[in-house]
Structures are given as structure tokens and as C-alpha cells.
Amino acid sequence: MRPFEYTRASDVAEAGRLTGRFIAGGTNLLDLMKLEVETPAKLVDITRLPLRDIEATDDGGLRIGALVSNSDLAADSRIRNDYEVLSRAVLAGASGQLRNKATTGGNLLQRTRCGYFYETSQPCNKRDPGSGCGAIGGFNRIHAILGVSEHCIATHPSDMAVAMRALDAKVETQKADGSTRILALDDFYRLPGDTPDVENALEAGELITGVRLPKPVSGSHRYRKVRDRASYAFALISVAAVVRMDGGTIADARLALGGMAPMPWRDTAVEKALIGQEPSMATFEKAADILLADAKGQGENDFKIPLARRTLKAVLADATKGA
Amino acid sequence: MMTKHVMNEPIGETRLDRNTQGVIGKGVDRYEGKLKVSGKAPYAYEHLIGEDVAYGFVVVGPVGRARVTTIDVERALAEPRVLAVVTGDAIMRSSAQPMSPAGQTMDGEIFHYNQPVALVVAETFEAARSAARLVKVEYEAQDGRYEIESRRGSGRASDTGPMAADTERGDFEKAFAEAEVQFDQTYRTPSYHAAAMEPHASVAKWDGDRLTVWSSCQLLETNIQQIANGVGVEVSKVRLLSPYIGGGFGSKLGIGPDAVLAALGARETGRPVKLALTRQNVFQATSRRGETIQRVRIGLTKAGQITCIGHETETPNSEGEGFFEPSGISTNFLYPGKDRLVTHRVIASDVLMCSAVRAPGEATGMLATECALDELAEQFGIDPVAFRRMNEPEKDPQEDVPFSSRKLLDCIEEGAKRFGWADRPATPGSRREGEWLIGYGMASASRANSLMESSAEIAMSPEGRATVKTAMTDIGTGTYTILQQIAAEMLGLPLDHVDVLLGDTSLPESSGSGGSWGANSAGSSVYVAAEAMIKEFAKRLGVEADGLTLKDGHAIAHNRQIPFSEILKGETLTVTGKIEPGDTADKTNQASYGAHFAEVAVNATTGETRVRRLLMVGAAGRILNEKTATSQCYGGQIWGIGYALEEALVVDPRNGLIVNHDLAEYHVPVQADVPKLDVVLLEERDRYASPLAGKGIGELAIAGVGAAINNAIFNATGARIRCYPVTMDKLLPHLPDEVSAAA
């Protein structure tokens, strides 16, 4: 870890002007700094900012402050009742201790768990642009099958963000100049392309202040996470689903997947193929075909393609059951 | 006063059998438990708090195999608060091999990825860590050998391994060729790491030419030599202390590179130096268990009687290392067969050295052989329990000597009854609960027993309080507690009248902790010392020792009850006892035995496997403390879950990097992976094994348990996976296509 300057922001407007790397729970950033994967010259501690509330919005949704801890988010009665998929996803992630520290904004910004990203003597275009990708041709069991490029095959590790993507959550930010903007998660995250070091749309000094959830979506909420051990393991595949049935047909389906792409993955073509259909294995197969049409394994992670198919089908079968 | 007992004859009835004080065997709480849970038991790194210490941080060589050309330390030295950068050929490239006189040094080369090459010493840990990154290591990279699969057949037989590389009897090849039924399968186990909770850490302090080191070590007598040789001083100038140890599992049998580095750093700076390896260092710079490729061949009669058995293991190690993972160790005696062949070949490798990890040999070998037995039982249509009953040898089939004690079948029968084995799904893949496929599996367990030289002193104060002193270690196993219990039982003292001092080379030489021999060896030395003290008591009282009963601090003889204080007459009585192995080790085959039963649920959609329950029934001679012995077994069962389902140290074959070098990515079981565990220990006395009539238990439970889980997976799914760990990617192709919860 390199020596760094530390300052504490006293209000949101000041935070952006302090031009440093924001730190909240630090559950990921501190580890990366110890290994010098990240070497910020200055840390701006935002933990004292008044961003710890979950409030109702005018359009019937919720605004989650960026500093709401993962534990508090998952336990909130409005989240549990109206956005069950989000509560389930948060609780599927990390460990109790980590969820107590980790924040909503920080969770969105988690870095990948790729072993080559973490090992600074190895090439990694995300950590050291232009150095190459150690994972391609290396140990890539946990790596992505969709949305990758020849420069990077890393996955985004968050569970929370997968559920948020299914819920059409939007990220609220404040730029260094004080202006604010609201970004859909689709616009917030960036695929690696030839700049895998750029993971999102945030500009220098731009602070996530909260996440907005639209008004609750009715239907069956499911979050299924497939992993190598029962707890404290990142998703190999995860599926967040909110499915509403009307009579015998699927009236609405929102699906996002984790563990398979550089960002929480949502493909509206998959949802279109389901809406208006009667649930059947043939329909689910077709949805999986669309989802995985461009999927490509790297060797060690080839199994994720059939695993994603099977998991998606099982989640859809479960979510449409008995309707 | 020194008394020695050589284990040449089986032991008769002892005071432990009479159990007059009533403390031996009882599951009493840990002697040091309160200190540990209240943070008052200092681990190695926690010594010298408040003193003027400096802190070390290891610089590593980020390449698989290379010749170091220069190490540029100028930038690091220019940093504020940096005191020194230690470089030089004496730096150890990894941990020392158990019981070797010295660790392997780097000698200007990088032998494995992220090997230690220098040490930065600074006023603070943070300054040392930061400056370590500024040390520039220049090297000429060389070609390295990072996997063994493509080089099968190139291994050599090592004559400096943990057992003979080859064991043969009769003519295996001929017998196998002529066998009515031939079984020939190859199994693979990955590389594993001990991953003890406490990282390797040392604090070193010089007083003139005398060196004191606090370090996390298992075998102090050889560890002190390794330190002395590493630093270049006489052993007599070194004192090593390891009073509390946060797990070793074999990884601390030899010193870690930290011990010598801390001492060199302290010598160079003139300050005591603290050095804890980082978790990344521990994974990459200490030692590991080598991966194995094991070919198991078994010849049988048409009825299923084993007639010959072959077990050939290939495993790596780095240059200059003779150790090999002795996967065939239990194959030598566990099952019958007139013609036998057990071999081990070491394939040269440029990855971190391989060494002993909990139950070296059984832990990997029985993943293969106990799976093979299950395959055979299935093939013959015989229940795996019955198949083992059919194939129980009457004596050691290799050495032709009797078993000192062997309750394998008793363990299996008792386990089958308690587990409800009769309810096992008769056909693989036939029991389903929703998405989950349910299966039962079982396996035998065995672990070779050994007794080592060890000594202990007992000092009885004039008030009748005893203090046991030995350079033995307690690596979390319960050694403090059982030594207290042995002394209390033998001497007729309440437990709280016995203190135990361990982990200091100024105390009598001891076996240390390893190979499950600690309790038997150190415990026997306490037994021998106590016997000597009892003799002295008897002499003073003018009675025969045999007629003397000791209880609650009183000697009882001829209807008289005399308090110890009266016998001691105001003086402390000190005796030393020593145990040595003897003829009984050769006259008998000694091993602990057990049986594992597992129920698993395999998700039919994803291939995720969850263990639902585990039962182990074990027999390891006298159990000295029911609670600590059971805890050892729980630990072994949990390791078995890891070995069967999760753990694998992954080496990048292109460059030798251990990719998953932290506990986030090297998966050991977490609480949620561990179901209800049951352990039952059968009554047994092994009078050939030691004066305590006990056998090793620390490693017994890890033997076979992973195979029981894998056999249960077969029963659940019909899929036989011969490459551990059994992860979902391996199971997926064998799972049913349909999704059960379909609308």
C-alpha cells in the first residue's frame, strides 16, 4: 500500500471538489490498495455524508441513499415486501460482516474478482491498460461468457446490482461541479471493449448519491445464485427474475443475470420472447437460446453456458408455477 | 532424576486404566481456553508489545523460474522510516522440509512464483509494506515446469521421502494379469493448501550473540536447528518459543521463511523484528500438498475377493526436495491381497515446494482407494459395507505381522447402524426431493500410528501442585489439556493443581506436534515422569509403588492417607521422563481406524452439492479427552467436505502462478457448507502403541471422508467423478436434462 492523503467530506457538494478516490465501507478498495492494484494518492471519506436513508419518492418508488449498508438495505421492510428480489440478492452476497460495512454505492462499484487483476505481476488491461489479459488462456473458471472483448473477460461480481438491473433501478449522481444526473444501470455500466479499465460512466469527482427504484413491480420475485460453496462465494451464474402471470400466460418478465458478463446482464429480447406466452419448457428453451446466442466460453468457464441455460429455465419454471 | 521407557513390550494395566482420579478421558474444557477466547494467549506475532521493535515485509520474485541478476534496493532504502533491506543467498525460498536440518535457500535464483527474495525492515509495518514494492528485482527468466500431466512417466523414486517410494510383495503384474476380475482406474487430486488461520509469523530478538525467536512452529527441536543453520549460529545460542499456535496442519512442521528473515533483519538493524507473512505469502511461499495422479489396480476373484492390489502415484516437487505425497501409505495394509505394489514417483516441478499437510498420504490416497472400493462394490452388486467385510485382512498383508488393534469392521458396522445405512437408495440416481438428488456414501478411514522420542519434566511443589514442562507444542489440538489430564490422573491431583508449560526450547526436548504422534509421544513422557515420581513417593513412604493409590493430593497405602505436602517435606520434587519407540513398532502394524458415512444432496439443475450429514465412527485406542478428540474429528470431517467439493490450489501452467492465493478464491468450507456432524469414538486400548494405550487421532478423520462424500454423489447421481474436487462443471454433463419444477 502506498502512502495516501486522507480527507473527510463534510457535505455532498464538497465531496466532489476534494478530487480524490471516494471511500465508504472500503470492503473492496482497501484490499486492492494493500495489494497496490489500486494506488489512489488521496482518499475522500464520504461515510459522514447524510446518505443513509431509504425514502419514498413521488412516483411511488424508493430512493436508497448511497451509504445505506447492504445489511440495512436487505432488512428494510419496504425492500423486503415490495422489492423482494433485491433483498434476496443482497443477502446472497458476501458475509454478514461484509454486508454490515459495504454500502449501496460501493457495491455498484465493486471490482472484478479475476485473479490476474489481483496479481500485479500479471498482465491485466483493466488494471494496467495495454498490458494484455492474463485470464484469456489462463485460469478463467469464474469469467464471463457474454459481453467480453479480446481485451478483457472479467465479470462484475455484485449480486445487488443484478437485482437492481431487473428492477430498472437508476443511479443518482452528483458531479464535481455540483450538477446532478440520473443514469439507468444500462447506461451506468460499460462493457470492456478496448477500454476495460473504464467500468462505468462516472466522471472524475462524480459521486453516487443514491439509487432510485421505480414503483414496485408485482409478480414472483426470485434470486437464484449458483456458486461453488453455500456462502461467501461469488456467483458462477445468478438469475434475478420478476415474473407476473395473467391467467395462463406470462404478462410481464424482467430478468437480469450475474456471473456471466462484465456487467449485470439484461437482454430485453429474452423478456419479449416470454411475455404473452404460456409457460412451457419449449418457451423457456427459446428464451435461453436468445440469451445465450452469442455466449462464448474460454475453456475453464465453458460450463457456464449450459449452467446459465439450466438455471434460467429452472427459475422461470419456478416463477411461473401455480399462477 | 531421569527415567526412560522404551516401548519394547506391550503395556499392562496402568493407573490410567484404574482411573482413580477420574479425569483421564473426560471431555474437560481446554486448559488454555479462557486465555484464548479473552485474547490473553499471545501468538507469535503478539510478543514484545511495547518494545522498540521494527517491522518486516517480504519482497517476492514475480516470476516462475529465473536467475536473479540484481536486486536494486536504493529506492526502498531512501523511503522514510525504512531501516534496512535484507538480501542474500541465505534467504529461504519456502518453508523448511519437516525434520530437515535446514531450509532450502534461494542462492540467487527464483524457484517458484512469488518466492521471497528480500526483506524490507522499517519503523512501521506500513512503511515496510510500501517500500517493499520499490525493491526492483531484475532477473533472467528461465523455462519452468508448472504442471505434471504432460510429463507423466518422467518421475523419479525418491529415497528421502516420508516412506519408501516402492513397496512390493509377490508379483503384482503377473497376479493382476491373471486375476478373474481386473479393476484399473486413475484418480486425480489437486494441490491443496493447509491454510491455517494464523499466518506464519516470527519475532526475532538478539542479545549479543544470543537469538530469541517467537514463531508459529510445530516441531521445536528441529525448527531450532533450521533457524540456527539459516542464520549461521550455534543451536545453543538460539531459543525458540511457540506457546500458542493458530493451526499448523503440517505447514509449520518446518520453519517458514519468516523465522530466518526476521532474525537476519534483527541482526542487520540491531532491533527486534516482527514479521508476519501475508495471506498471499502463506499461499505462495511456505509449502503445499502436491497434486496427485493415482493409478489404482485391483485384481479380484469372481466372488469379489481381492487377490492383488496396486497403487501407483505420481506427484510433483521442486528441485532438491525429496518429499512426496505418500498416497499409497494405507494401501500397504488396509486391504488384503497376496501380491502387492505401491509406488510413488516425483515429477520435477518449478512450483512452490510440496510437503506434509494433515494426514500426508491418507488424505489423498484414500480419496482414490475408497472410491475404487465403492466402484467395485457397485460392479459386483455387493453393498459397500458387506464388500469391506469380505475383504478384511487378518494381519498386515504386506509385512506379515499382526495388527496391534484394528476395529475397522466394528466402526463400519456401528456406523451403518447409527446412520441408517440400510435406507441407502439401492439404485444410483433414484431418490429425489424436489430439485435435489439424494445419495448415501461410506468409506473406511485409517491413519498409521507412530510414537516418537519425547521427554517431559514434572515438578511437584511442596504444597502439592505439579507443573509439567516440555518443549511440546499445542497447535490447537488440545495438548495442554491432555497433558494436564495425564499428570492429574497419574499423580492423583485435581486438574486445577496441574500447570502445563509448553512451546519453549529451554524445556525438555519433545516430539513436537505432527503425524498424529503428539498426544502419544508427549503424553507418554508425562506418564513416564509421573511413574518416576510415584516411585519416589513410594520409596519415601516405604511401600511398593503398586500398592500406592494417589487421589486428590493424597497418597493412600496400608489404610493411611498422607497428603503430598507431608511426603515432600517442604521441597520441590522434580523428575524427568522420556519415552522412546521400541520393538512393538516392528512387531505389530499400528494404525487408527474409522468409518465415514455421508448423505449428500446434488442439485439436479445446477450440480451444486450440499452435504446433509456426516457420521464418523473411530477407534484410536484410549481417548484422552473426549471433547478435544471429537473436535479433531469434526475438523477432519470439515476438511473432507473441502477436499471432496471445493479445495484446489490452481497453478497457471503457462507461468507457475498460484492463481487463487487468498481465502476468497481458495475455497475452504464455510459454516453454511457444514451440516450436522456426528462423531462416535469406540472404546479401545492399544497396549502396543504406547504406555497410554492410545493411538493418533488428529489426522484419522481426514482419511477417507472426501471419498465417502464422492461415493454419496455417485449414489445420488450415478456419476462417478475421479478428479477432485467434484465441482458442478464436472457433474453437469451427467445430470438429467429436464427441470423438475417445470410448470
mmCIF file of C-alpha atoms in Angstrom, chain B residues 11-165:
data_model
loop_
_atom_site.group_PDB
_atom_site.id
_atom_site.type_symbol
_atom_site.label_atom_id
_atom_site.label_comp_id
_atom_site.label_asym_id
_atom_site.label_seq_id
_atom_site.Cartn_x
_atom_site.Cartn_y
_atom_site.Cartn_z
ATOM 1 C CA ILE B 11 1.945 -52.134 28.455
ATOM 2 C CA GLY B 12 -0.056 -53.854 31.185
ATOM 3 C CA GLU B 13 -2.765 -52.334 33.309
ATOM 4 C CA THR B 14 -1.865 -48.785 34.361
ATOM 5 C CA ARG B 15 -3.131 -46.076 36.662
ATOM 6 C CA LEU B 16 -4.906 -44.643 33.652
ATOM 7 C CA ASP B 17 -6.964 -47.837 33.445
ATOM 8 C CA ARG B 18 -7.806 -47.627 37.139
ATOM 9 C CA ASN B 19 -8.958 -44.040 36.622
ATOM 10 C CA THR B 20 -8.842 -43.296 40.358
ATOM 11 C CA GLN B 21 -8.804 -39.533 39.988
ATOM 12 C CA GLY B 22 -11.461 -39.809 37.294
ATOM 13 C CA VAL B 23 -10.092 -37.192 34.912
ATOM 14 C CA ILE B 24 -8.486 -39.150 32.090
ATOM 15 C CA GLY B 25 -10.701 -39.427 29.051
ATOM 16 C CA LYS B 26 -13.169 -36.866 30.288
ATOM 17 C CA GLY B 27 -14.143 -34.099 27.898
ATOM 18 C CA VAL B 28 -12.842 -31.333 30.128
ATOM 19 C CA ASP B 29 -12.504 -27.795 28.802
ATOM 20 C CA ARG B 30 -9.271 -26.631 27.266
ATOM 21 C CA TYR B 31 -6.545 -25.723 29.752
ATOM 22 C CA GLU B 32 -5.825 -22.502 27.832
ATOM 23 C CA GLY B 33 -9.361 -21.968 26.536
ATOM 24 C CA LYS B 34 -10.162 -18.919 28.635
ATOM 25 C CA LEU B 35 -6.859 -17.283 27.732
ATOM 26 C CA LYS B 36 -7.550 -17.797 24.051
ATOM 27 C CA VAL B 37 -11.098 -16.511 23.995
ATOM 28 C CA SER B 38 -10.146 -13.478 26.084
ATOM 29 C CA GLY B 39 -7.164 -12.579 23.910
ATOM 30 C CA LYS B 40 -4.630 -13.322 26.635
ATOM 31 C CA ALA B 41 -2.818 -16.139 24.873
ATOM 32 C CA PRO B 42 -0.168 -14.368 22.807
ATOM 33 C CA TYR B 43 0.529 -15.834 19.369
ATOM 34 C CA ALA B 44 3.968 -15.433 17.826
ATOM 35 C CA TYR B 45 3.430 -12.003 16.330
ATOM 36 C CA GLU B 46 1.974 -10.639 19.570
ATOM 37 C CA HIS B 47 5.180 -10.831 21.554
ATOM 38 C CA LEU B 48 7.348 -7.857 22.507
ATOM 39 C CA ILE B 49 4.431 -5.451 22.537
ATOM 40 C CA GLY B 50 5.623 -2.065 23.698
ATOM 41 C CA GLU B 51 9.277 -2.794 22.917
ATOM 42 C CA ASP B 52 11.333 -0.969 20.356
ATOM 43 C CA VAL B 53 10.561 -3.355 17.533
ATOM 44 C CA ALA B 54 10.920 -2.891 13.786
ATOM 45 C CA TYR B 55 8.664 -4.487 11.199
ATOM 46 C CA GLY B 56 9.478 -6.612 8.201
ATOM 47 C CA PHE B 57 7.761 -7.129 4.885
ATOM 48 C CA VAL B 58 8.788 -9.746 2.343
ATOM 49 C CA VAL B 59 9.781 -8.830 -1.203
ATOM 50 C CA VAL B 60 8.867 -11.569 -3.682
ATOM 51 C CA GLY B 61 10.130 -12.531 -7.099
ATOM 52 C CA PRO B 62 7.208 -12.256 -9.536
ATOM 53 C CA VAL B 63 8.228 -14.969 -11.982
ATOM 54 C CA GLY B 64 8.068 -18.746 -12.125
ATOM 55 C CA ARG B 65 11.710 -19.664 -12.626
ATOM 56 C CA ALA B 66 14.638 -17.308 -13.047
ATOM 57 C CA ARG B 67 18.169 -16.375 -12.176
ATOM 58 C CA VAL B 68 18.245 -13.141 -10.210
ATOM 59 C CA THR B 69 20.673 -10.641 -11.715
ATOM 60 C CA THR B 70 20.268 -7.644 -9.448
ATOM 61 C CA ILE B 71 18.118 -6.559 -6.571
ATOM 62 C CA ASP B 72 18.015 -2.776 -6.524
ATOM 63 C CA VAL B 73 17.259 -1.620 -3.011
ATOM 64 C CA GLU B 74 18.151 2.074 -3.341
ATOM 65 C CA ARG B 75 14.646 3.423 -3.806
ATOM 66 C CA ALA B 76 13.313 1.397 -0.910
ATOM 67 C CA LEU B 77 16.160 2.473 1.362
ATOM 68 C CA ALA B 78 15.502 6.109 0.522
ATOM 69 C CA GLU B 79 11.946 5.883 1.825
ATOM 70 C CA PRO B 80 11.176 7.448 5.178
ATOM 71 C CA ARG B 81 11.290 5.108 8.166
ATOM 72 C CA VAL B 82 12.979 2.311 6.236
ATOM 73 C CA LEU B 83 15.842 0.808 8.255
ATOM 74 C CA ALA B 84 17.282 -1.914 6.048
ATOM 75 C CA VAL B 85 16.706 -4.189 3.114
ATOM 76 C CA VAL B 86 17.966 -7.697 3.699
ATOM 77 C CA THR B 87 19.112 -9.571 0.618
ATOM 78 C CA GLY B 88 21.400 -12.502 0.080
ATOM 79 C CA ASP B 89 21.672 -16.180 -0.629
ATOM 80 C CA ALA B 90 20.624 -17.193 2.880
ATOM 81 C CA ILE B 91 17.008 -16.235 2.270
ATOM 82 C CA MET B 92 14.830 -19.330 2.346
ATOM 83 C CA ARG B 93 12.811 -19.920 -0.785
ATOM 84 C CA SER B 94 9.948 -21.597 1.084
ATOM 85 C CA SER B 95 9.351 -23.365 4.374
ATOM 86 C CA ALA B 96 11.904 -25.915 5.531
ATOM 87 C CA GLN B 97 11.031 -29.539 4.904
ATOM 88 C CA PRO B 98 9.914 -31.274 8.148
ATOM 89 C CA MET B 99 12.842 -32.552 10.237
ATOM 90 C CA SER B 100 15.415 -31.367 7.731
ATOM 91 C CA PRO B 101 18.457 -29.680 9.234
ATOM 92 C CA ALA B 102 17.904 -26.519 7.215
ATOM 93 C CA GLY B 103 15.567 -24.911 4.732
ATOM 94 C CA GLN B 104 16.423 -24.585 1.048
ATOM 95 C CA THR B 105 17.940 -21.219 0.292
ATOM 96 C CA MET B 106 17.468 -19.095 -2.806
ATOM 97 C CA ASP B 107 21.129 -18.864 -3.804
ATOM 98 C CA GLY B 108 20.450 -16.176 -6.348
ATOM 99 C CA GLU B 109 17.580 -17.979 -8.015
ATOM 100 C CA ILE B 110 13.816 -17.882 -8.131
ATOM 101 C CA PHE B 111 12.472 -21.413 -7.860
ATOM 102 C CA HIS B 112 8.791 -20.621 -7.800
ATOM 103 C CA TYR B 113 6.435 -17.760 -8.492
ATOM 104 C CA ASN B 114 6.424 -15.068 -5.781
ATOM 105 C CA GLN B 115 9.278 -16.651 -3.860
ATOM 106 C CA PRO B 116 10.806 -14.458 -1.103
ATOM 107 C CA VAL B 117 13.919 -12.665 -2.358
ATOM 108 C CA ALA B 118 14.423 -9.833 0.158
ATOM 109 C CA LEU B 119 13.093 -8.322 3.349
ATOM 110 C CA VAL B 120 12.379 -4.670 3.991
ATOM 111 C CA VAL B 121 12.662 -3.620 7.632
ATOM 112 C CA ALA B 122 11.110 -0.343 8.714
ATOM 113 C CA GLU B 123 9.864 1.537 11.742
ATOM 114 C CA THR B 124 6.286 0.612 10.917
ATOM 115 C CA PHE B 125 4.562 -2.227 9.142
ATOM 116 C CA GLU B 126 3.034 0.219 6.682
ATOM 117 C CA ALA B 127 6.383 1.751 5.776
ATOM 118 C CA ALA B 128 7.894 -1.689 5.237
ATOM 119 C CA ARG B 129 4.988 -2.803 3.061
ATOM 120 C CA SER B 130 5.070 0.310 0.960
ATOM 121 C CA ALA B 131 8.838 0.212 0.461
ATOM 122 C CA ALA B 132 8.798 -3.496 -0.402
ATOM 123 C CA ARG B 133 7.110 -2.545 -3.672
ATOM 124 C CA LEU B 134 10.003 -0.275 -4.540
ATOM 125 C CA VAL B 135 12.619 -3.005 -4.418
ATOM 126 C CA LYS B 136 13.375 -3.788 -8.030
ATOM 127 C CA VAL B 137 14.160 -7.409 -8.768
ATOM 128 C CA GLU B 138 15.923 -7.932 -12.093
ATOM 129 C CA TYR B 139 16.158 -11.450 -13.388
ATOM 130 C CA GLU B 140 16.794 -13.648 -16.368
ATOM 131 C CA ALA B 141 13.687 -15.746 -16.809
ATOM 132 C CA GLN B 142 14.138 -19.441 -17.430
ATOM 133 C CA ASP B 143 11.819 -22.141 -18.684
ATOM 134 C CA GLY B 144 9.778 -23.658 -15.932
ATOM 135 C CA ARG B 145 7.784 -26.850 -15.416
ATOM 136 C CA TYR B 146 4.469 -25.956 -13.925
ATOM 137 C CA GLU B 147 2.245 -28.988 -14.385
ATOM 138 C CA ILE B 148 2.751 -32.730 -14.282
ATOM 139 C CA GLU B 149 0.013 -34.045 -16.561
ATOM 140 C CA SER B 150 2.075 -33.682 -19.744
ATOM 141 C CA ARG B 151 5.150 -35.176 -18.104
ATOM 142 C CA ARG B 152 3.687 -38.360 -16.685
ATOM 143 C CA GLY B 153 6.212 -41.153 -16.526
ATOM 144 C CA SER B 154 9.139 -38.781 -16.012
ATOM 145 C CA GLY B 155 9.151 -39.028 -12.213
ATOM 146 C CA ARG B 156 11.921 -40.466 -10.095
ATOM 147 C CA ALA B 157 11.781 -42.614 -6.975
ATOM 148 C CA SER B 158 12.904 -40.513 -4.048
ATOM 149 C CA ASP B 159 14.812 -42.158 -1.231
ATOM 150 C CA THR B 160 14.291 -39.194 1.084
ATOM 151 C CA GLY B 161 10.518 -39.211 1.209
ATOM 152 C CA PRO B 162 8.151 -39.793 4.100
ATOM 153 C CA MET B 163 8.088 -43.538 3.348
ATOM 154 C CA ALA B 164 9.823 -45.964 0.993
ATOM 155 C CA ALA B 165 8.981 -44.906 -2.555
#
